Amino acid sequence: MAAAVVTPSGLEDGVSRSRGEGAGEVVVERGPGAAYHMFVVMEDLVEKLKLLRYEEDLLRKNNLKPPSRHYFALPTNPGEQFYMFFTLAAWLINKAGRPFEQPQEYDDPNATISNILSELRSFGRTADFPPSKLKSGYGAHVCYVLDCLAEEALKYIGFTWKRPTYPVEELEEETVAEDDAELTLNKVDEEFVEEETDNEENFIDLSVLKAQTYRLDMNESAKQEDILESTTDAAEWSLEVERVLPQLKVTIRTDNKDWRIHVDQMHQHKSGIESALKETKGLLDKLHSEISRTLEKIGSREKYINNQLEHLVQEYRAAQAQLSEARERYQQGNGGVTERTRLLSEVTEELEKVKQEMEEKGSSMTDGAPLVKIKQSLTKLKQETIQMDIRIGVVEHTLLQSKLKEKSNMTRDMHATIIPESAIGSY
């Protein structure tokens, strides 16, 4: 089947991504089941999350329900699916050894998606699709992002697959119903062995042996005399034979471990396989011929398409080379822009400080509040000066009156001293 080289944006065209690819271009194969590939990726994602123990570390701590096998493959509730998507993505990034803050429900979704994609690119994974594809919370791109993050988390914790251990299956023995009235061959052997062991364990005593021999001889002689004249009824004898006959029957129990049973089973299976092969061989031959013709048609069509699109492939490769060169120049220019942006921010901060100082000085120069305060202070000083002048005038007037009164008192005292002397001389 023809293979094409595309980026993750090719998932929109219904192509299936080959797993285990790293950074750069990814090889995908087109087929009739490509539209259902995201269901397979989603099932793999659930298994990887179980290996990372997300039920104990994430779901129980945040009181979340475990997602189903096709949770992110089918649209159910976009808001809930998007919340589960960025919660799982943040947890997987932290599991992969990168510090990533858990987004909140009311954060900007565009910023959250851009942060997740930047972390994905930092792992060396490609993400050449618009971020709006992740806003819905479901689809092939959501499954792809979470699957890549889960693989990086498993790589970080050093997870490796171990050799499988197969349980040992014990063959169950078939139980055969035994009748109590029937004696099995095994029971007969066991009784025979027990009798032999009992005889071996008994000690031989000569005196006892002679006495037993004597008694046996006497009993045999008596029995022989009794046998000569039988008193048993023939009808009773036949009834006794019919009663005891089932007990004398010996059955052999089948054992599943016997090689004869295995051989019989092998012959049965062989005959079944041969009969089934006769029916299916014709169908398989017909299917093989149809597949061969289809592959030949596909190969010839592929060669024709490759010949027709050779110049387009060359143009595409040239465009890819130009795109890589343009990206390198963009990265270089982006670095210079970042440095100049930093310098511009510093100059802007200094300019803002100078403007603030100029505004403060200008406001202090044009503000009339200090002048009004000075005028008010002068008016108040004038009022206080007038009051002080009035008080000074009052004090001077009081002082003048006191001086005049004192002078009049002195004059009166002087006249009082002169008058008595003249009066005394006249007498």
Short mmCIF file of C-alpha atoms in Angstrom, two decimals:
data_model
loop_
_atom_site.label_atom_id
_atom_site.label_comp_id
_atom_site.label_asym_id
_atom_site.label_seq_id
_atom_site.Cartn_x
_atom_site.Cartn_y
_atom_site.Cartn_z
CA MET A 1 0.00 0.00 0.00
CA ALA A 2 1.29 3.50 -0.80
CA ALA A 3 2.79 5.51 2.05
CA ALA A 4 2.88 9.30 2.28
CA VAL A 5 4.83 11.67 4.53
CA VAL A 6 2.63 14.14 6.40
CA THR A 7 2.54 16.07 9.65
CA PRO A 8 -0.12 15.80 12.41
CA SER A 9 -2.38 18.07 10.40
CA GLY A 10 -2.93 15.14 8.07
CA LEU A 11 -5.19 13.58 10.68
CA GLU A 12 -8.05 15.67 9.31
CA ASP A 13 -7.91 13.75 6.03
CA GLY A 14 -8.70 10.44 7.73
CA VAL A 15 -5.25 8.87 7.78
CA SER A 16 -3.92 6.60 10.49
CA ARG A 17 -0.70 7.51 12.29
CA SER A 18 1.99 4.93 12.85
CA ARG A 19 2.88 4.73 16.53
CA GLY A 20 6.30 5.15 18.11
CA GLU A 21 7.42 8.03 15.86
CA GLY A 22 9.49 10.84 17.33
CA ALA A 23 9.96 14.42 16.25
CA GLY A 24 9.82 15.54 12.67
CA GLU A 25 7.79 13.93 9.93
CA VAL A 26 5.57 10.96 10.62
CA VAL A 27 4.85 8.09 8.27
CA VAL A 28 1.18 7.26 7.94
CA GLU A 29 -0.71 4.73 5.89
CA ARG A 30 -4.01 5.30 4.17
CA GLY A 31 -6.65 2.62 4.40
CA PRO A 32 -10.37 2.00 4.85
CA GLY A 33 -9.99 1.90 8.65
CA ALA A 34 -8.14 5.19 8.97
CA ALA A 35 -11.29 7.05 10.02
CA TYR A 36 -11.54 4.79 13.07
CA HIS A 37 -7.88 4.98 14.04
CA MET A 38 -8.56 7.55 16.78
CA PHE A 39 -10.67 4.94 18.58
CA VAL A 40 -7.63 2.65 18.68
CA VAL A 41 -5.44 5.53 19.90
CA MET A 42 -8.00 6.34 22.60
CA GLU A 43 -8.06 2.73 23.83
CA ASP A 44 -4.24 2.71 23.94
CA LEU A 45 -4.35 6.01 25.86
CA VAL A 46 -6.64 4.51 28.51
CA GLU A 47 -4.26 1.57 28.97
CA LYS A 48 -1.26 3.91 29.28
CA LEU A 49 -3.09 6.02 31.84
CA LYS A 50 -3.79 2.87 33.86
CA LEU A 51 -0.07 2.04 33.76
CA LEU A 52 0.59 5.55 35.13
CA ARG A 53 -1.94 4.91 37.97
CA TYR A 54 -4.01 7.95 37.07
CA GLU A 55 -7.03 6.66 38.97
CA GLU A 56 -5.25 6.98 42.34
CA ASP A 57 -3.05 10.02 41.58
CA LEU A 58 -5.51 12.18 39.58
CA LEU A 59 -9.14 11.07 39.56
CA ARG A 60 -9.56 10.42 43.29
CA LYS A 61 -7.75 13.61 44.32
CA ASN A 62 -9.87 15.81 42.01
CA ASN A 63 -13.12 13.81 42.40
CA LEU A 64 -13.31 13.07 38.66
CA LYS A 65 -15.07 10.21 36.90
CA PRO A 66 -12.86 7.82 34.91
CA PRO A 67 -13.24 8.41 31.15
CA SER A 68 -14.64 5.69 28.93
CA ARG A 69 -12.67 3.91 26.20
CA HIS A 70 -13.91 6.35 23.52
CA TYR A 71 -14.29 9.46 25.70
CA PHE A 72 -12.18 11.82 23.57
CA ALA A 73 -13.13 10.17 20.26
CA LEU A 74 -16.84 11.05 20.30
CA PRO A 75 -18.52 14.40 21.11
CA THR A 76 -20.60 14.26 24.31
CA ASN A 77 -20.14 17.46 26.34
CA PRO A 78 -17.52 19.84 24.83
CA GLY A 79 -17.06 21.90 28.00
CA GLU A 80 -16.59 18.89 30.24
CA GLN A 81 -14.35 17.16 27.67
CA PHE A 82 -12.13 20.25 27.31
CA TYR A 83 -11.79 20.53 31.11
CA MET A 84 -10.83 16.84 31.32
CA PHE A 85 -8.40 17.33 28.40
CA PHE A 86 -6.33 20.14 29.92
CA THR A 87 -6.48 18.50 33.38
CA LEU A 88 -5.04 15.25 31.98
CA ALA A 89 -2.51 17.15 29.84
CA ALA A 90 -1.21 19.16 32.81
CA TRP A 91 -0.96 16.00 34.94
CA LEU A 92 0.91 14.11 32.19
CA ILE A 93 3.36 17.00 31.66
CA ASN A 94 4.14 17.00 35.38
CA LYS A 95 4.51 13.19 35.24
CA ALA A 96 7.01 13.64 32.38
CA GLY A 97 9.26 15.73 34.63
CA ARG A 98 8.26 19.21 33.45
CA PRO A 99 6.83 21.72 35.98
CA PHE A 100 3.42 22.79 34.68
CA GLU A 101 0.81 24.68 36.68
CA GLN A 102 -2.63 23.10 36.78
CA PRO A 103 -4.99 25.31 34.70
CA GLN A 104 -8.18 26.54 36.26
CA GLU A 105 -11.68 26.30 34.84
CA TYR A 106 -11.96 30.06 34.17
CA ASP A 107 -8.54 30.51 32.53
CA ASP A 108 -8.19 31.66 28.93
CA PRO A 109 -8.51 28.49 26.77
CA ASN A 110 -6.26 29.90 24.02
CA ALA A 111 -3.45 30.54 26.49
CA THR A 112 -3.91 27.09 28.05
CA ILE A 113 -3.79 25.36 24.64
CA SER A 114 -0.72 27.31 23.55
CA ASN A 115 1.11 26.37 26.76
CA ILE A 116 0.26 22.68 26.27
CA LEU A 117 1.41 22.73 22.63
CA SER A 118 4.66 24.48 23.55
CA GLU A 119 5.37 21.76 26.13
CA LEU A 120 4.53 19.11 23.51
CA ARG A 121 7.01 20.67 21.05
CA SER A 122 9.65 20.81 23.79
CA PHE A 123 9.45 16.99 23.94
CA GLY A 124 10.33 16.88 20.24
CA ARG A 125 6.81 16.11 19.05
CA THR A 126 5.25 17.85 16.07
CA ALA A 127 2.05 19.89 16.39
CA ASP A 128 1.47 21.42 12.95
CA PHE A 129 -2.24 22.01 13.36
CA PRO A 130 -4.22 25.07 14.50
CA PRO A 131 -4.84 25.31 18.28
CA SER A 132 -8.56 25.70 17.63
CA LYS A 133 -8.71 21.95 16.87
CA LEU A 134 -8.24 21.30 20.61
CA LYS A 135 -10.95 23.71 21.80
CA SER A 136 -13.74 21.22 21.18
CA GLY A 137 -12.19 18.77 23.67
CA TYR A 138 -12.54 15.73 21.39
CA GLY A 139 -11.23 14.41 18.09
CA ALA A 140 -8.11 12.90 16.59
CA HIS A 141 -5.86 15.83 17.58
CA VAL A 142 -6.89 15.62 21.24
CA CYS A 143 -6.19 11.87 21.29
CA TYR A 144 -2.84 12.47 19.55
CA VAL A 145 -1.69 15.11 22.07
CA LEU A 146 -2.67 13.04 25.12
CA ASP A 147 -1.14 9.87 23.65
CA CYS A 148 2.19 11.64 23.01
CA LEU A 149 2.25 13.07 26.54
CA ALA A 150 1.44 9.64 28.02
CA GLU A 151 4.33 8.08 26.07
CA GLU A 152 6.72 10.77 27.33
CA ALA A 153 5.52 10.17 30.91
CA LEU A 154 6.13 6.41 30.56
CA LYS A 155 9.61 7.12 29.17
CA TYR A 156 10.39 9.43 32.08
CA ILE A 157 9.40 6.91 34.77
CA GLY A 158 11.40 4.22 32.96
CA PHE A 159 8.54 1.84 32.22
CA THR A 160 9.50 -1.28 30.29
CA TRP A 161 7.50 -4.30 29.18
CA LYS A 162 8.39 -7.54 30.93
CA ARG A 163 8.28 -11.06 29.54
CA PRO A 164 4.76 -12.49 30.01
CA THR A 165 4.27 -15.32 32.50
CA TYR A 166 1.76 -17.94 31.44
CA PRO A 167 -0.19 -19.87 34.12
CA VAL A 168 0.32 -23.61 34.26
CA GLU A 169 -2.91 -25.36 33.36
CA GLU A 170 -3.58 -28.57 35.24
CA LEU A 171 -5.45 -31.29 33.39
CA GLU A 172 -8.64 -32.21 35.18
CA GLU A 173 -9.28 -35.90 35.41
CA GLU A 174 -12.65 -37.09 34.23
CA THR A 175 -14.63 -38.54 37.08
CA VAL A 176 -16.35 -41.78 36.24
CA ALA A 177 -19.39 -42.72 38.27
CA GLU A 178 -18.72 -45.93 40.09
CA ASP A 179 -21.30 -48.29 41.36
CA ASP A 180 -20.82 -49.51 44.93
CA ALA A 181 -21.77 -52.95 43.79
CA GLU A 182 -18.97 -53.07 41.16
CA LEU A 183 -15.37 -53.89 41.92
CA THR A 184 -12.72 -51.99 40.01
CA LEU A 185 -9.46 -53.44 38.92
CA ASN A 186 -7.57 -50.98 41.13
CA LYS A 187 -9.49 -52.15 44.23
CA VAL A 188 -8.71 -55.77 43.45
CA ASP A 189 -5.00 -54.94 43.11
CA GLU A 190 -5.03 -52.97 46.36
CA GLU A 191 -6.68 -55.79 48.30
CA PHE A 192 -4.18 -58.25 46.85
CA VAL A 193 -1.25 -56.05 47.88
CA GLU A 194 -2.70 -55.59 51.38
CA GLU A 195 -3.05 -59.36 51.85
CA GLU A 196 0.55 -59.88 50.79
CA THR A 197 1.81 -57.22 53.18
CA ASP A 198 -0.26 -58.73 56.04
CA ASN A 199 1.18 -62.19 55.39
CA GLU A 200 4.71 -60.82 55.31
CA GLU A 201 4.26 -58.95 58.58
CA ASN A 202 3.09 -62.09 60.53
CA PHE A 203 5.79 -64.06 62.35
CA ILE A 204 6.07 -67.83 61.71
CA ASP A 205 5.48 -70.00 64.80
CA LEU A 206 5.96 -73.79 64.28
CA SER A 207 3.68 -74.90 67.05
CA VAL A 208 0.89 -72.63 65.96
CA LEU A 209 1.41 -73.67 62.35
CA LYS A 210 1.09 -77.39 63.31
CA ALA A 211 -2.13 -76.73 65.23
CA GLN A 212 -3.59 -74.75 62.33
CA THR A 213 -2.64 -77.50 59.88
CA TYR A 214 -4.30 -80.11 62.07
CA ARG A 215 -7.51 -78.06 62.30
CA LEU A 216 -7.57 -77.42 58.55
CA ASP A 217 -7.18 -81.13 57.85
CA MET A 218 -10.08 -81.93 60.15
CA ASN A 219 -12.29 -79.26 58.57
CA GLU A 220 -11.46 -80.39 55.02
CA SER A 221 -12.32 -83.95 55.84
CA ALA A 222 -15.63 -82.86 57.35
CA LYS A 223 -16.37 -80.64 54.33
CA GLN A 224 -15.65 -83.45 51.91
CA GLU A 225 -18.14 -85.63 53.72
CA ASP A 226 -20.72 -82.79 53.61
CA ILE A 227 -20.15 -82.12 49.92
CA LEU A 228 -20.92 -85.69 49.01
CA GLU A 229 -24.49 -85.07 50.10
CA SER A 230 -25.62 -81.50 49.03
CA THR A 231 -28.67 -80.04 50.71
CA THR A 232 -28.75 -76.73 48.66
CA ASP A 233 -31.87 -76.01 46.57
CA ALA A 234 -31.20 -75.35 42.89
CA ALA A 235 -33.68 -72.41 42.77
CA GLU A 236 -32.08 -70.75 45.77
CA TRP A 237 -28.64 -71.32 44.21
CA SER A 238 -29.70 -69.57 40.97
CA LEU A 239 -31.19 -66.64 42.94
CA GLU A 240 -27.96 -66.28 44.90
CA VAL A 241 -25.95 -66.33 41.64
CA GLU A 242 -28.14 -63.56 40.17
CA ARG A 243 -27.73 -61.49 43.35
CA VAL A 244 -23.95 -61.82 43.52
CA LEU A 245 -23.31 -61.56 39.75
CA PRO A 246 -23.22 -57.67 39.62
CA GLN A 247 -20.61 -57.63 42.39
CA LEU A 248 -18.35 -59.89 40.36
CA LYS A 249 -18.27 -57.45 37.41
CA VAL A 250 -14.88 -55.69 36.92
CA THR A 251 -14.73 -52.23 35.24
CA ILE A 252 -11.61 -50.34 34.12
CA ARG A 253 -11.61 -46.57 34.82
CA THR A 254 -10.48 -44.31 31.96
CA ASP A 255 -7.53 -42.04 32.65
CA ASN A 256 -7.03 -38.76 30.75
CA LYS A 257 -3.28 -39.13 31.08
CA ASP A 258 -3.29 -42.38 29.14
CA TRP A 259 -1.45 -42.09 25.81
CA ARG A 260 -4.11 -44.12 24.00
CA ILE A 261 -6.76 -41.47 24.75
CA HIS A 262 -4.39 -38.76 23.50
CA VAL A 263 -3.82 -40.66 20.26
CA ASP A 264 -7.57 -41.03 19.72
CA GLN A 265 -8.04 -37.31 20.32
CA MET A 266 -5.25 -36.50 17.87
CA HIS A 267 -6.91 -38.66 15.18
CA GLN A 268 -10.27 -36.95 15.81
CA HIS A 269 -8.72 -33.48 15.57
CA LYS A 270 -6.83 -34.46 12.45
CA SER A 271 -10.00 -35.65 10.71
CA GLY A 272 -11.80 -32.45 11.78
CA ILE A 273 -8.97 -30.28 10.44
CA GLU A 274 -8.88 -32.14 7.15
CA SER A 275 -12.65 -31.82 6.65
CA ALA A 276 -12.55 -28.09 7.54
CA LEU A 277 -9.52 -27.54 5.30
CA LYS A 278 -11.32 -28.96 2.27
CA GLU A 279 -14.12 -26.40 2.70
CA THR A 280 -11.96 -23.39 3.49
CA LYS A 281 -9.12 -24.06 1.04
CA GLY A 282 -11.25 -23.14 -1.97
CA LEU A 283 -12.44 -19.94 -0.31
CA LEU A 284 -8.89 -19.03 0.73
CA ASP A 285 -7.57 -19.68 -2.79
CA LYS A 286 -10.30 -17.46 -4.24
CA LEU A 287 -9.57 -14.75 -1.69
CA HIS A 288 -5.82 -15.02 -2.41
CA SER A 289 -6.38 -14.59 -6.12
CA GLU A 290 -8.62 -11.55 -5.56
CA ILE A 291 -6.09 -9.96 -3.19
CA SER A 292 -3.27 -10.63 -5.68
CA ARG A 293 -5.20 -8.95 -8.50
CA THR A 294 -6.06 -6.02 -6.24
CA LEU A 295 -2.41 -5.61 -5.18
CA GLU A 296 -1.31 -5.68 -8.82
CA LYS A 297 -3.84 -2.98 -9.66
CA ILE A 298 -2.74 -0.90 -6.68
CA GLY A 299 0.94 -1.30 -7.64
CA SER A 300 0.34 -0.27 -11.24
CA ARG A 301 -1.80 2.66 -10.12
CA GLU A 302 0.84 3.71 -7.63
CA LYS A 303 3.54 3.69 -10.30
CA TYR A 304 1.33 5.73 -12.61
CA ILE A 305 0.57 8.28 -9.86
CA ASN A 306 4.26 8.52 -8.90
CA ASN A 307 5.21 9.17 -12.53
CA GLN A 308 2.48 11.77 -12.92
CA LEU A 309 3.27 13.57 -9.66
CA GLU A 310 7.08 13.42 -9.83
CA HIS A 311 7.42 17.13 -10.68
CA LEU A 312 4.97 18.05 -7.92
CA VAL A 313 6.99 16.02 -5.41
CA GLN A 314 10.16 17.85 -6.47
CA GLU A 315 8.39 21.19 -6.14
CA TYR A 316 7.13 20.14 -2.72
CA ARG A 317 10.65 19.21 -1.58
CA ALA A 318 11.98 22.56 -2.85
CA ALA A 319 9.18 24.36 -1.03
CA GLN A 320 10.00 22.41 2.13
CA ALA A 321 13.66 23.48 1.86
CA GLN A 322 12.63 27.11 1.37
CA LEU A 323 10.27 26.84 4.30
CA SER A 324 13.03 25.51 6.56
CA GLU A 325 15.34 28.35 5.47
CA ALA A 326 12.56 30.89 6.08
CA ARG A 327 11.98 29.41 9.53
CA GLU A 328 15.67 29.71 10.37
CA ARG A 329 15.67 33.36 9.28
CA TYR A 330 12.50 33.90 11.25
CA GLN A 331 14.10 32.43 14.36
CA GLN A 332 17.14 34.69 13.94
CA GLY A 333 14.95 37.75 13.36
CA ASN A 334 12.73 36.79 16.25
CA GLY A 335 15.77 36.75 18.55
CA GLY A 336 16.73 40.28 17.45
CA VAL A 337 13.17 41.48 17.88
CA THR A 338 13.10 40.06 21.39
CA GLU A 339 16.29 41.91 22.34
CA ARG A 340 15.05 45.18 20.84
CA THR A 341 11.72 44.75 22.55
CA ARG A 342 13.52 44.44 25.88
CA LEU A 343 15.53 47.61 25.18
CA LEU A 344 12.36 49.41 24.14
CA SER A 345 10.65 48.43 27.39
CA GLU A 346 13.61 49.76 29.40
CA VAL A 347 13.62 53.06 27.46
CA THR A 348 9.85 53.31 27.88
CA GLU A 349 10.17 52.86 31.64
CA GLU A 350 12.79 55.63 31.84
CA LEU A 351 10.61 57.89 29.66
CA GLU A 352 7.66 57.29 31.96
CA LYS A 353 9.76 58.23 34.99
CA VAL A 354 10.92 61.48 33.29
CA LYS A 355 7.35 62.33 32.28
CA GLN A 356 6.17 61.75 35.84
CA GLU A 357 8.86 64.05 37.22
CA MET A 358 8.03 66.74 34.64
CA GLU A 359 4.35 66.51 35.51
CA GLU A 360 5.11 66.86 39.20
CA LYS A 361 7.30 69.94 38.62
CA GLY A 362 4.81 71.46 36.18
CA SER A 363 1.94 70.94 38.58
CA SER A 364 3.97 72.51 41.38
CA MET A 365 4.80 75.51 39.14
CA THR A 366 1.31 76.11 37.80
CA ASP A 367 -0.50 75.35 41.02
CA GLY A 368 -1.90 78.57 42.70
CA ALA A 369 -2.50 76.97 46.05
CA PRO A 370 0.78 78.18 47.62
CA LEU A 371 0.10 81.77 46.45
CA VAL A 372 -3.37 81.71 47.97
CA LYS A 373 -1.90 80.45 51.22
CA ILE A 374 0.66 83.29 51.22
CA LYS A 375 -2.07 85.89 50.65
CA GLN A 376 -4.15 84.43 53.42
CA SER A 377 -1.13 84.49 55.73
CA LEU A 378 -0.43 88.20 54.85
CA THR A 379 -4.04 89.14 55.53
CA LYS A 380 -3.91 87.33 58.83
CA LEU A 381 -0.64 89.09 59.71
CA LYS A 382 -2.18 92.47 58.89
CA GLN A 383 -5.15 91.75 61.12
CA GLU A 384 -2.87 90.62 63.90
CA THR A 385 -0.75 93.81 63.41
CA ILE A 386 -3.81 96.05 63.70
CA GLN A 387 -4.88 94.26 66.85
CA MET A 388 -1.39 94.63 68.29
CA ASP A 389 -1.39 98.36 67.41
CA ILE A 390 -4.71 98.79 69.20
CA ARG A 391 -3.39 96.96 72.22
CA ILE A 392 -0.21 99.08 72.20
CA GLY A 393 -2.33 102.28 72.05
CA VAL A 394 -4.47 101.13 74.95
CA VAL A 395 -1.37 100.24 76.95
CA GLU A 396 0.24 103.66 76.19
CA HIS A 397 -2.96 105.49 77.16
CA THR A 398 -3.16 103.54 80.41
CA LEU A 399 0.48 104.27 81.13
CA LEU A 400 0.00 107.98 80.42
CA GLN A 401 -2.98 108.14 82.75
CA SER A 402 -1.02 106.38 85.47
CA LYS A 403 1.86 108.85 85.05
CA LEU A 404 -0.48 111.84 85.18
CA LYS A 405 -2.21 110.51 88.24
CA GLU A 406 1.08 109.88 89.93
CA LYS A 407 2.24 113.44 89.09
CA SER A 408 -0.97 114.96 90.48
CA ASN A 409 -0.56 112.93 93.64
CA MET A 410 2.98 114.16 94.05
CA THR A 411 1.89 117.76 93.54
CA ARG A 412 -0.86 117.39 96.08
CA ASP A 413 1.52 115.89 98.57
CA MET A 414 3.92 118.75 98.09
CA HIS A 415 1.21 121.34 98.69
CA ALA A 416 0.09 119.51 101.78
CA THR A 417 3.51 119.76 103.36
CA ILE A 418 3.92 123.51 102.61
CA ILE A 419 0.54 124.68 104.01
CA PRO A 420 0.98 123.49 107.64
CA GLU A 421 4.28 125.37 108.12
CA SER A 422 2.71 128.70 107.10
CA ALA A 423 -0.19 128.08 109.40
CA ILE A 424 2.12 127.48 112.33
CA GLY A 425 4.05 130.72 111.72
CA SER A 426 0.91 132.86 111.76
CA TYR A 427 -0.15 131.66 115.09
#
